[in-house]
Structures are given as C-alpha cells and as structure tokens.
Short mmCIF file of C-alpha atoms and ligand atoms in Angstrom, two decimals:
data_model
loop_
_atom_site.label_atom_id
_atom_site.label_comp_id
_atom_site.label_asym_id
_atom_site.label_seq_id
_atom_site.Cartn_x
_atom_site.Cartn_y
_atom_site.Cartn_z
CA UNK A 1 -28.10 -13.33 -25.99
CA UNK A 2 -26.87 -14.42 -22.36
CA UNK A 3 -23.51 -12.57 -21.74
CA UNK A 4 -21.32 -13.56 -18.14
CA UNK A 5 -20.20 -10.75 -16.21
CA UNK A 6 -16.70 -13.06 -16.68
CA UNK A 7 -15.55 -15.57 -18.42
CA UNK A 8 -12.75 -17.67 -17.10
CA UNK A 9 -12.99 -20.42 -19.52
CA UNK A 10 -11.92 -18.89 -22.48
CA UNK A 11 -8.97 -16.75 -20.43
CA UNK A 12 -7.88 -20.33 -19.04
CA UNK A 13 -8.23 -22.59 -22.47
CA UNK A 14 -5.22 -21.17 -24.36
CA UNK A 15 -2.52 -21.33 -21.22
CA UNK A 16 -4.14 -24.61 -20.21
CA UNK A 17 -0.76 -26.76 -21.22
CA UNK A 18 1.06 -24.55 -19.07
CA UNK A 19 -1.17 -24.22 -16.05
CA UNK A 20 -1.34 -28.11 -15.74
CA UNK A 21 2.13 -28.81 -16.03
CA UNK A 22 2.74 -26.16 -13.17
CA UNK A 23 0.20 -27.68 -10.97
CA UNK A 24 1.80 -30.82 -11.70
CA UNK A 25 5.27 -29.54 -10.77
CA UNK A 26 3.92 -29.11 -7.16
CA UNK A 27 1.91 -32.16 -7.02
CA UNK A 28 5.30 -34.07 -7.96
CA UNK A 29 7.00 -32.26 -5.26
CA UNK A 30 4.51 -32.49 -2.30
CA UNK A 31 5.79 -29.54 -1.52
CA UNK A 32 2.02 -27.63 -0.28
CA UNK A 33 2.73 -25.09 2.09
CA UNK A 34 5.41 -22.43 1.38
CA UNK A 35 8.30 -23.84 -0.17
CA UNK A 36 10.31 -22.89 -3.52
CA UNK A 37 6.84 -22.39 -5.38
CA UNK A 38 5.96 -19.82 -3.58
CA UNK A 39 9.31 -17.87 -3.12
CA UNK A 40 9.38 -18.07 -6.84
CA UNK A 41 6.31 -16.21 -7.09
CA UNK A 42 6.98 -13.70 -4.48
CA UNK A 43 9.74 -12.93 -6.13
CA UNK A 44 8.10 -12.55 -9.76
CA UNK A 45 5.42 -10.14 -7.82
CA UNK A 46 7.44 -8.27 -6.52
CA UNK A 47 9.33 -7.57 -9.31
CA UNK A 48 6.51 -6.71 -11.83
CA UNK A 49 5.28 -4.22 -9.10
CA UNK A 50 8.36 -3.03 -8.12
CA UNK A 51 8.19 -3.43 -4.13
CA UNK A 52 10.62 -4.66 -2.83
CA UNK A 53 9.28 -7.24 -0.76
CA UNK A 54 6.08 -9.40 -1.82
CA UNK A 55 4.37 -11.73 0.86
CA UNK A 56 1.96 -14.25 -0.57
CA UNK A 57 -0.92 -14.80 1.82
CA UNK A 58 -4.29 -16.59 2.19
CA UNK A 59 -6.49 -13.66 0.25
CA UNK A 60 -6.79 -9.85 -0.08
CA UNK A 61 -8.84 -9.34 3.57
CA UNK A 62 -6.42 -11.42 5.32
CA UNK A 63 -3.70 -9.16 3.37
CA UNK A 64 -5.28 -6.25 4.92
CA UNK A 65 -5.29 -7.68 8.29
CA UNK A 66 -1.81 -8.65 8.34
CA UNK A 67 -0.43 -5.01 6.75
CA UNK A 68 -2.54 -3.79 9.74
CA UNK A 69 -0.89 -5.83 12.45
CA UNK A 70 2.42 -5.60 10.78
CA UNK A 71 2.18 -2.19 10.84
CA UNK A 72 1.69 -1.93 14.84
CA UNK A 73 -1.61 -1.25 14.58
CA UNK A 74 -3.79 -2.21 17.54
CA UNK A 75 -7.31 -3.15 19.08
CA UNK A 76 -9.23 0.19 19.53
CA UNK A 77 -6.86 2.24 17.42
CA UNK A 78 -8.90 4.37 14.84
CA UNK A 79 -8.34 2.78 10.85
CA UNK A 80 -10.09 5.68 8.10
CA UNK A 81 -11.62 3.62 5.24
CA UNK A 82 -14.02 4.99 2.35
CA UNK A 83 -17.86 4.33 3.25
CA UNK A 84 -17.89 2.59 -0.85
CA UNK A 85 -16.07 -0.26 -0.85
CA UNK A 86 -16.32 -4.06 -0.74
CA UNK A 87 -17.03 -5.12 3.10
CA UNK A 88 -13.59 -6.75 2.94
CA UNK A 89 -11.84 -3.19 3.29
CA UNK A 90 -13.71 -2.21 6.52
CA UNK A 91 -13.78 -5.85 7.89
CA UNK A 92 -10.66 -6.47 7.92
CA UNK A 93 -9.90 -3.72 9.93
CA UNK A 94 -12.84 -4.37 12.41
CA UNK A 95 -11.62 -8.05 12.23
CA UNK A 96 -8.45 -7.37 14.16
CA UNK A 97 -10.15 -4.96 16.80
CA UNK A 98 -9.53 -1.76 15.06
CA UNK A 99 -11.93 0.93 14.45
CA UNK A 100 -13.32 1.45 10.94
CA UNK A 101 -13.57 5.49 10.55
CA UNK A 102 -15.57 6.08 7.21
CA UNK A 103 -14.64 8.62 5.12
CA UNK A 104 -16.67 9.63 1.77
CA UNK A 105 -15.50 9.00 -1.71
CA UNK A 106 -14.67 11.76 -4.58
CA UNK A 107 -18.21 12.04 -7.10
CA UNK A 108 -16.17 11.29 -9.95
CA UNK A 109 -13.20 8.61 -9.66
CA UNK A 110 -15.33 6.86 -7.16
CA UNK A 111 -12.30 6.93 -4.73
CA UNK A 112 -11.52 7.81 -1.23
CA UNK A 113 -11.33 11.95 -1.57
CA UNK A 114 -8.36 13.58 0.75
CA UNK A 115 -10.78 16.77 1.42
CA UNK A 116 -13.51 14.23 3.04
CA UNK A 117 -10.14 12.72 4.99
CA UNK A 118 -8.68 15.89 6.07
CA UNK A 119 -11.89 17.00 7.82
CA UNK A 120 -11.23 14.04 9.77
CA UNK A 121 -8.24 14.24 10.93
CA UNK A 122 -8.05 17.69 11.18
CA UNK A 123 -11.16 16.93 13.76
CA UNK A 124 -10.93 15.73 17.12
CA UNK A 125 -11.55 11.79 17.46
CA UNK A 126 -12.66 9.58 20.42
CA UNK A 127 -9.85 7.17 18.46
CA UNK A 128 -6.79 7.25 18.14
CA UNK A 129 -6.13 7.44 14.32
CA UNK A 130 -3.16 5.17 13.27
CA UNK A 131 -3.67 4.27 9.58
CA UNK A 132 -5.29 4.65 6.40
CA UNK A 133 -6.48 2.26 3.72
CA UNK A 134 -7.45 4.50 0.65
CA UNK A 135 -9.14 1.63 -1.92
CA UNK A 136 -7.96 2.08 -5.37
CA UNK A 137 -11.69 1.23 -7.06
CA UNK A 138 -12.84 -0.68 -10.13
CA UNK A 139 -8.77 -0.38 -11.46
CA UNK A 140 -7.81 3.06 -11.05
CA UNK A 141 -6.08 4.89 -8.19
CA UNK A 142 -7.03 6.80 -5.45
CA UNK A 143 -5.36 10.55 -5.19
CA UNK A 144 -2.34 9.15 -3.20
CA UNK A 145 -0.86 12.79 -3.56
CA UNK A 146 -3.10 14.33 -1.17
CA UNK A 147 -3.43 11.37 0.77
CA UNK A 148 0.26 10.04 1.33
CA UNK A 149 0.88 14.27 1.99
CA UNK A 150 -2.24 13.70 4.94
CA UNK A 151 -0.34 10.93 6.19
CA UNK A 152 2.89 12.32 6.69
CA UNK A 153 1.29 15.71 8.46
CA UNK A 154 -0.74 13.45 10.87
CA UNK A 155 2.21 10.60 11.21
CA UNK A 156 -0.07 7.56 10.13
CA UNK A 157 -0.01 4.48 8.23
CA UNK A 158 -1.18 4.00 4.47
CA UNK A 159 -2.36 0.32 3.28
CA UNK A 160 -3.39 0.98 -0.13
CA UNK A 161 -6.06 -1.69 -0.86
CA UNK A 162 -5.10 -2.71 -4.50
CA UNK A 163 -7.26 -5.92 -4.71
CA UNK A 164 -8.76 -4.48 -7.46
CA UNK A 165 -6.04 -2.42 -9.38
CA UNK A 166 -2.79 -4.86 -9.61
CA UNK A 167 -0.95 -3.83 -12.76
CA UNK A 168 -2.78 -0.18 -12.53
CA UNK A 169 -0.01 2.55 -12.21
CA UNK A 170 0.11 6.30 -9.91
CA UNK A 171 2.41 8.55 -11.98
CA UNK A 172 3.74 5.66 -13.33
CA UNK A 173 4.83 3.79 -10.24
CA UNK A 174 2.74 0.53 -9.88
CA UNK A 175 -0.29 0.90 -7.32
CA UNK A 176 0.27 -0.72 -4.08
CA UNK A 177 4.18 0.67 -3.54
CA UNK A 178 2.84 3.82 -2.62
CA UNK A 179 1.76 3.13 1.15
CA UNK A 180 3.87 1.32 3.97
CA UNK A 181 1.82 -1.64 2.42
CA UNK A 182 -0.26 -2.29 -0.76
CA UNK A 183 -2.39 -5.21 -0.47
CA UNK A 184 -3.88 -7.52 -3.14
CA UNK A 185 -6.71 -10.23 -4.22
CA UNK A 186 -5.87 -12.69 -6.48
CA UNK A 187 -9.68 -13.98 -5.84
CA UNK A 188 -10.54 -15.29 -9.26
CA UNK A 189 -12.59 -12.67 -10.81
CA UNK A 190 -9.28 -9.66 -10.34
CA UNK A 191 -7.56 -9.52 -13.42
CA UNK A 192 -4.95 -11.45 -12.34
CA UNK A 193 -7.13 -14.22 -10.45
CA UNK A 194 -5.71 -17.69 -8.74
CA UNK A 195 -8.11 -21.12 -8.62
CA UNK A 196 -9.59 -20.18 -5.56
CA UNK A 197 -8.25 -17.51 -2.88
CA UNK A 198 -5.18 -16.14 -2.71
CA UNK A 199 -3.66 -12.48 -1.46
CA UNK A 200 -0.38 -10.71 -0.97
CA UNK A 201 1.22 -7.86 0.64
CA UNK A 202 3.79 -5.31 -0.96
CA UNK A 203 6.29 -3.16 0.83
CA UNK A 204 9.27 -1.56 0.63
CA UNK A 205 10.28 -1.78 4.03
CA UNK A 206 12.30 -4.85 5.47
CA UNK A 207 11.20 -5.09 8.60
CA UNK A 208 7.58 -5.53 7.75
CA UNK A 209 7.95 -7.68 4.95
CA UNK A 210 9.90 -10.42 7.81
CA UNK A 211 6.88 -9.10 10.41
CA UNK A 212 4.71 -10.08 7.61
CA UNK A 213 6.22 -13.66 7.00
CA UNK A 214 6.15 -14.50 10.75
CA UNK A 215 2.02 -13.27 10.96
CA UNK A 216 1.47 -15.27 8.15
CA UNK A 217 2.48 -18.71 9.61
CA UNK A 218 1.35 -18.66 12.95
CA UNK A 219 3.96 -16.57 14.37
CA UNK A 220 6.84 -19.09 13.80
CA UNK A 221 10.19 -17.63 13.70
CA UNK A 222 11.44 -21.45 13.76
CA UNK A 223 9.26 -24.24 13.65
CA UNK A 224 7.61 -24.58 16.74
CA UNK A 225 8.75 -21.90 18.49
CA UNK A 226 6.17 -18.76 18.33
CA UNK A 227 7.35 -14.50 18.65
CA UNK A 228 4.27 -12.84 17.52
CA UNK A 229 0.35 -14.24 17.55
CA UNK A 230 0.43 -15.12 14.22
CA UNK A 231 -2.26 -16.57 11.78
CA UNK A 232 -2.50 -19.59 9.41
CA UNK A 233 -2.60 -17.26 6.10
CA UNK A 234 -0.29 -18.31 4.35
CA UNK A 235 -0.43 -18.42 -0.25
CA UNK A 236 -1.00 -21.92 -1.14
CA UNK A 237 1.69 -23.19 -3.33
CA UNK A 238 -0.53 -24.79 -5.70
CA UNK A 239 -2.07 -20.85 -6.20
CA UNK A 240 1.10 -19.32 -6.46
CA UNK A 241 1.89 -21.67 -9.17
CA UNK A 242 -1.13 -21.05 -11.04
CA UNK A 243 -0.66 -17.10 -10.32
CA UNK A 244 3.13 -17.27 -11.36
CA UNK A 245 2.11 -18.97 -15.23
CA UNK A 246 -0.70 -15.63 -15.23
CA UNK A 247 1.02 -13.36 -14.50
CA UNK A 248 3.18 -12.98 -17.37
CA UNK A 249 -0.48 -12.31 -19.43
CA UNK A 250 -1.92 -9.82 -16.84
CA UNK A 251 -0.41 -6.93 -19.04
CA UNK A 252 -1.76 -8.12 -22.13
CA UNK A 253 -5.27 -9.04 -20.44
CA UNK A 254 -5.08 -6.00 -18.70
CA UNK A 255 -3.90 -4.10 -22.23
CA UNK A 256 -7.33 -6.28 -23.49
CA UNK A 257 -9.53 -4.47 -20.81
CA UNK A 258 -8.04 -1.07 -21.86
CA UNK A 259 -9.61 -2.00 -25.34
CA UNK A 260 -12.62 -3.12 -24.07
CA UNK A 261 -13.28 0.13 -22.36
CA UNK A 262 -12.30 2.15 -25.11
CA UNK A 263 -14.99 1.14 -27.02
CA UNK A 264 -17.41 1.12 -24.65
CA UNK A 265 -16.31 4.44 -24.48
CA UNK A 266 -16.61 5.43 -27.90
CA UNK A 267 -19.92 4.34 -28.03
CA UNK A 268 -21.87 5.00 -25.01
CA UNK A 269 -20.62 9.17 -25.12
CA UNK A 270 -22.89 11.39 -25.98
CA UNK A 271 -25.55 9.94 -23.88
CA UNK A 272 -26.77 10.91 -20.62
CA UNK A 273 -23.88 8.97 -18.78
CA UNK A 274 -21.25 9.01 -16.91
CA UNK A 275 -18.29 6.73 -18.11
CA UNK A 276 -15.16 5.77 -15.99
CA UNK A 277 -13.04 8.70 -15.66
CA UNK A 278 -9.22 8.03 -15.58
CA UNK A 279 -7.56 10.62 -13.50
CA UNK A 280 -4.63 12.53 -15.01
CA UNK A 281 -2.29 10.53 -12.10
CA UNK A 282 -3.63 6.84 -12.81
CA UNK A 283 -3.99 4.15 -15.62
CA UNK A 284 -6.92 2.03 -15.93
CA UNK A 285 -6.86 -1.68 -15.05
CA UNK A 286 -10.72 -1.70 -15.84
CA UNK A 287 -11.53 -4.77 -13.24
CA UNK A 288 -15.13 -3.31 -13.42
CA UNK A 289 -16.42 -0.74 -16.04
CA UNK A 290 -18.59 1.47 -14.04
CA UNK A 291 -21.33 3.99 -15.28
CA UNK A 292 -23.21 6.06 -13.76
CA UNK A 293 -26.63 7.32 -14.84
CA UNK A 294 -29.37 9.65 -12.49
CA UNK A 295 -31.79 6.71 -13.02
CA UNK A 296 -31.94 4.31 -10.44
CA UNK A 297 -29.60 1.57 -10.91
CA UNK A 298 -32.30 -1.26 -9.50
CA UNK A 299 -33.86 -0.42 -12.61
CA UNK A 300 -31.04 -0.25 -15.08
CA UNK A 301 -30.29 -3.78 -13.40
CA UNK A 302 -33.77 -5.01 -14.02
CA UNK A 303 -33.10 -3.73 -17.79
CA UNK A 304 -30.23 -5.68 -18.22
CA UNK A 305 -30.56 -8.71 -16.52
CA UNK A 306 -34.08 -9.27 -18.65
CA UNK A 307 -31.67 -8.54 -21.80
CA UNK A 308 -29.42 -11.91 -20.31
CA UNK A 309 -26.66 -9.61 -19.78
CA UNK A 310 -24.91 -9.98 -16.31
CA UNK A 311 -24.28 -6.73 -15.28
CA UNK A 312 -23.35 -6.46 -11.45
CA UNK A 313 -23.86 -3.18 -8.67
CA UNK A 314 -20.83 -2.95 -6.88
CA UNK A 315 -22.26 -1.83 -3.94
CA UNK A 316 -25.68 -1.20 -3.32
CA UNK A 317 -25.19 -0.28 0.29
CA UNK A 318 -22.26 1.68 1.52
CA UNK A 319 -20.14 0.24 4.32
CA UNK A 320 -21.92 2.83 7.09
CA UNK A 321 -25.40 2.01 6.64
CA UNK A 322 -24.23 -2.01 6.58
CA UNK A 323 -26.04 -4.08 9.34
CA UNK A 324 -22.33 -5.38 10.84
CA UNK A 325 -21.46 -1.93 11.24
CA UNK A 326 -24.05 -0.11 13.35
CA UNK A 327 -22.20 -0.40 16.30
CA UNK A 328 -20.25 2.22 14.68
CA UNK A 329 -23.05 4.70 15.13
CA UNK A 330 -23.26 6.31 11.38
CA UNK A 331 -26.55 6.91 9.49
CA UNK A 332 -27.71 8.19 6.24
CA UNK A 333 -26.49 11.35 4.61
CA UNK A 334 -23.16 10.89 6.43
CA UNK A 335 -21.23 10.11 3.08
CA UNK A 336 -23.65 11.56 0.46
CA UNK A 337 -21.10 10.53 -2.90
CA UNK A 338 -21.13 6.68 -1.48
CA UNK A 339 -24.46 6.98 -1.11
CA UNK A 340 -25.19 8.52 -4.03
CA UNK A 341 -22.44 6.18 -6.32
CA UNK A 342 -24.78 2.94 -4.75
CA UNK A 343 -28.08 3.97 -5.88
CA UNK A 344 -26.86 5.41 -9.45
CA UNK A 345 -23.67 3.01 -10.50
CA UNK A 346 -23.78 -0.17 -12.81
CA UNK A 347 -20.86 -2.36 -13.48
CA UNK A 348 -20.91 -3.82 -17.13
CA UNK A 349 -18.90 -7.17 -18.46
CA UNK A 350 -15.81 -6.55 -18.87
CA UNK A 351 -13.12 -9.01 -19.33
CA UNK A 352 -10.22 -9.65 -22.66
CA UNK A 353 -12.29 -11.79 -24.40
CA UNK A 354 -15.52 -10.21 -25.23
CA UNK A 355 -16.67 -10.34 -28.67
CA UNK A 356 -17.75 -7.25 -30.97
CA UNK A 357 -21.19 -8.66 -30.67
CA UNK A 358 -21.12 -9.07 -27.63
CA UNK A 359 -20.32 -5.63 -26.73
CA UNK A 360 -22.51 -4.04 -29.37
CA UNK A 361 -25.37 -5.76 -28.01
CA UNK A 362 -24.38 -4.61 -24.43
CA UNK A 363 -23.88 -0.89 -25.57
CA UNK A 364 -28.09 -1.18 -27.83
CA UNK A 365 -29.42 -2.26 -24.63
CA UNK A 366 -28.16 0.52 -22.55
CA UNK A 367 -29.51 2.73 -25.37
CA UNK A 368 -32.48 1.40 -25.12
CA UNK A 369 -33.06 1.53 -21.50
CA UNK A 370 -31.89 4.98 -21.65
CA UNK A 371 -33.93 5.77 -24.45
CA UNK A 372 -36.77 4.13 -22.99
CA UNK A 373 -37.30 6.49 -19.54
C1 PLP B 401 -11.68 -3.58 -2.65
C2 PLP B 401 -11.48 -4.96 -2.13
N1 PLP B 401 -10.86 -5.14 -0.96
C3 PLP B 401 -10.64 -6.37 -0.45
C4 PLP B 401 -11.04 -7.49 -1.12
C5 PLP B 401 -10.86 -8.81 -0.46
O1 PLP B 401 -10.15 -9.73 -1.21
P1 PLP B 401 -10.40 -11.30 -1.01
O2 PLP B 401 -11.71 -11.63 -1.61
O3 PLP B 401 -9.24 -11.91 -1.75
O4 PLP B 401 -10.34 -11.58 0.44
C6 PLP B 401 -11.67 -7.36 -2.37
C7 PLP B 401 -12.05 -8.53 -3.18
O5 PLP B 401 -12.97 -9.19 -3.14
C8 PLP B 401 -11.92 -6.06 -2.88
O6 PLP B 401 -12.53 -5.90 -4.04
#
C-alpha cells in the first residue's frame, strides 16, 4: 500500500466550487496586491484567533522577520530560539542580523523548556538579549507560563512561532496571542495551508500591527513615499482568498486530526513508544504525529518507507550542529533533548482524511518493525 505523508487532493475536492469561485472573485477584480481580499481575511484571522490585529504577509519566516523588526529588534541584538526546530525559526532571525541563541527543548513535549532558557538569561551574554521565539512544535504549545513569566523578569520580546499550531489553544486562549507577536505559515502542508506561500502576524498591540503593515510593503506610509526600510512581503490576495474559504473547515480538519491521533493512540500504547504527549495547558492541532522510540529513527525510516508509507523526520539535525550556523560556535552535546529528539523521532501521516485501512496498516508496520529488533 503507498500512503502520502498528505493528501491535499481529497481536502481540496469537496470545497472545490467554492475555492474557484473565490479565486475568480479576484481575478474579476484585478485587484492582486492588498486590497479588500485581503482585509477581509485579516479580519476573519484575527477574529478566529482572537488578536486583535492580523497582518497577512508573504510566509511564516518572513512573519518572523517582520515581528522581529517590528518589535525594535536590531542587527547584533541576541534572539533565544530552541536548537529543534525547522531552519526557518533560527533563519529568520539570523536573516535580519540578529543573533540566534539556542536554547534546548523539554524531553517530552518536544518544546522550548523555560529551565534550559533561564540558565541563559540568568547567564552573562556577549549579546544583548532582546527577544524570544519559543516554537509551539508539531501542534501543541510551548510552556508560555514559564516563558512569558522569563520575559517579563528580563524585559524581552516573545514571538511565538505558531506556523505549526494555528487553531491549537494555551489555557484556552488561541496560540500565537500570547507573545507581543504570534507568527504563522499558511505553507500548504499546515493545517490550514494556502496554494503556495503565505504567512501572517498576530498582535494585540496597535502600534505594531501599523509597524507591521508599513514593513510589509516596502516601508510605504503613502505610495511612494518611504518611513521605515521595509520589504516586499506582503499576503497575495489570490492566497488570502483561498485561505479565507479554509478557514471556516480548519476546526473541523483540525477536530479530524484530533481523531486521527486518537487512534493512533489507542493502538500503538502499550508498546515500547513514546506517543505525543498533550500538556495539561495545550490542545493538540496534530500538524505532525510524532513518536519516539530508542531505536534509531534512520532505521524506523528505512522500515517504513520500504512498507510505501511516507513517514517524514522532522529534524534530523538540530539547528546548532547545522552547516549555516557554525559561525555561531556551538557543537555537539550542547542541547542533548534536540539532539536526542533528531536521532529517535518519526513523524507519521497524519491528515482528516485517512482511511481505517490506511491507518491500521500504518499502526502493523510499526508493530512489526518494533517487533522485529
Ligand atoms: C516551526 C516553523 N517555523 C517557521 C516556518 C516557516 O514558514 P514558511 O515555510 O511559511 O516560511 C515553518 C514552516 O515551514 C515552521 O514549521
């Protein structure tokens, strides 16, 4: 059986009517760039996470970039990030001159832990430490208790990178309105995913959402006439139309995910495992289901891949001992979880529409490779 770590088809074929006729819409209207579509959607955003301002942009690392600027933060200034994460979390920092500062990740939730965060800040640092970006990973949240009370005791920023965890809720306020900013992806594989890239930025704060808006477009405050060094990343309008017709299923799909897991759940305990924990504080979105076995996960991999099944490692290096960061001068056995979680974690399919048989034959092969060693 060949089984996609995804499959957008089948999510896309029964809103299909709608999807077209919204693309359509802004074909009819020329109207590309910004505009009414993408107001529209802001507004919708912002109102399903309950920010008060939502800034569409060009995609989640530009989103990260922008919070980052909008924020006041600088070239040189000091930006902590977990060492497991995708690249985009660290590189967006680096990408506007700041300093990545690794932190490690908690063994369990696979998330940024405050204890690895207080020891640095507690710590003296050639940098200047301005901000935070604490990752909430695979669909759950990171402990924003302990890190939003860091924060306030060391007077620094908190971007909560929420690219993968839009819908997924801290104490039942929506992830990504706990931070000055929350950023998002809307790349196509997130749960709620646009036809090619897309990104926004949440705040509660006025001022940054208008800093945001002027970043965004090149620094315009009126056409032509430029108060910041902005950037062209803007949200396309055709995206925003295509994200504003999805979102009103991302509950449901994400509700689908929840279902998904559960069964996985119910069926792979009992082995020697480790399944997604939900922390007492979080939901689960479930954009990856992550396990976690001592075997090696090139192996488990290997297992699966022969079975057809297209099971991904999210990461199999940890953002310190990546090439593009040496320069930052970490090596091995400075995070040992993230190092750890990349040699022992596998990411199954996951997504609303997987069949019974689909996820049986998933849940016999891990037994079997399990079984097997
Ligand atoms: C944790 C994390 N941060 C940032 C990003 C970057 O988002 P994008 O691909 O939309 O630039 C992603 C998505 O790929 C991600 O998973």
């Amino acid at each position: 059986m060949k089984i996609s770590a995804l499959d957008l088809k089948k999510q896309i074929a029964p809103i299909r009517p709608e999807l077209d006729s919204a693309i359509k819409e802004i074909i009819d209207s020329t109207s590309f760039i910004l505009g009414a579509g993408v107001d529209r959607f802001e507004r919708r955003a912002a109102e399903y996470s309950g920010a008060k301002y939502a800034v569409g942009v060009s995609n989640g690392t530009d989103a990260i970039s922008l919070a980052l600027l909008a924020l006041g933060i600088k070239a040189g200034d000091g930006v902590i990030c977990p060492a497991f994460t995708y690249y985009a979390t660290a590189g967006a920092v680096a990408n506007i001159g700041a300093r990545p500062v690794f932190a490690d990740i908690d063994k369990k939730t696979y998330n940024l832990s405050p204890e690895s965060v207080e020891k640095i800040l507690s710590r003296k640092s050639k940098f200047k430490i301005k901000a935070i970006v604490p990752v909430h990973l695979y669909g759950a949240c990171a402990e924003m208790g302990g890190i939003v009370r860091l924060a306030r005791k060391y007077k620094i920023k908190i971007i909560e990178d929420n690219a993968q965890s839009f819908g997924a809720e801290y104490k039942g306020q929506k992830a990504g309105t706990l931070g000055d900013c929350g950023t998002v992806s809307f790349y196509p594989g997130k749960n709620l995913g646009a036809f090619g890239d897309a990104g926004m930025v949440l705040t509660n704060n006025k001022e940054t959402a208008e800093k945001l808006k002027i970043l965004r477009n090149q620094g315009n405050e009126d056409r032509y006439y430029h108060i910041m060094l902005g950037r062209n990343n803007r949200l396309d309008t055709l995206q925003a139309a295509v994200l504003e017709v999805k979102l009103k299923y991302l509950d449901s799909w994400n509700k689908a995910r929840q279902e998904v897991a559960r069964y996985y759940d119910r069926n792979l305990s009992g082995l020697n495992i480790l399944l997604p924990v939900i922390p007492a504080y979080s939901t689960h979105v479930y954009n990856q289901y992550v396990i976690r076995t001592p075997l090696p996960n090139k192996l488990f991999l290997e297992h699966m891949q022969a079975k057809g099944i297209d099971a991904r490692i999210f990461y199999p290096l940890p953002l310190h001992l990546q090439k593009c960061f040496k320069y930052l001068g970490y090596k091995t056995g400075d995070f040992p979880e993230g190092e750890k979680a990349a040699k022992q974690t596998l990411a199954l399919p996951i997504y609303p529409d997987l069949t019974k048989e689909e996820k049986d034959y998933i849940i016999q092969s891990i037994k079997e490779f399990i079984g097997g060693k």
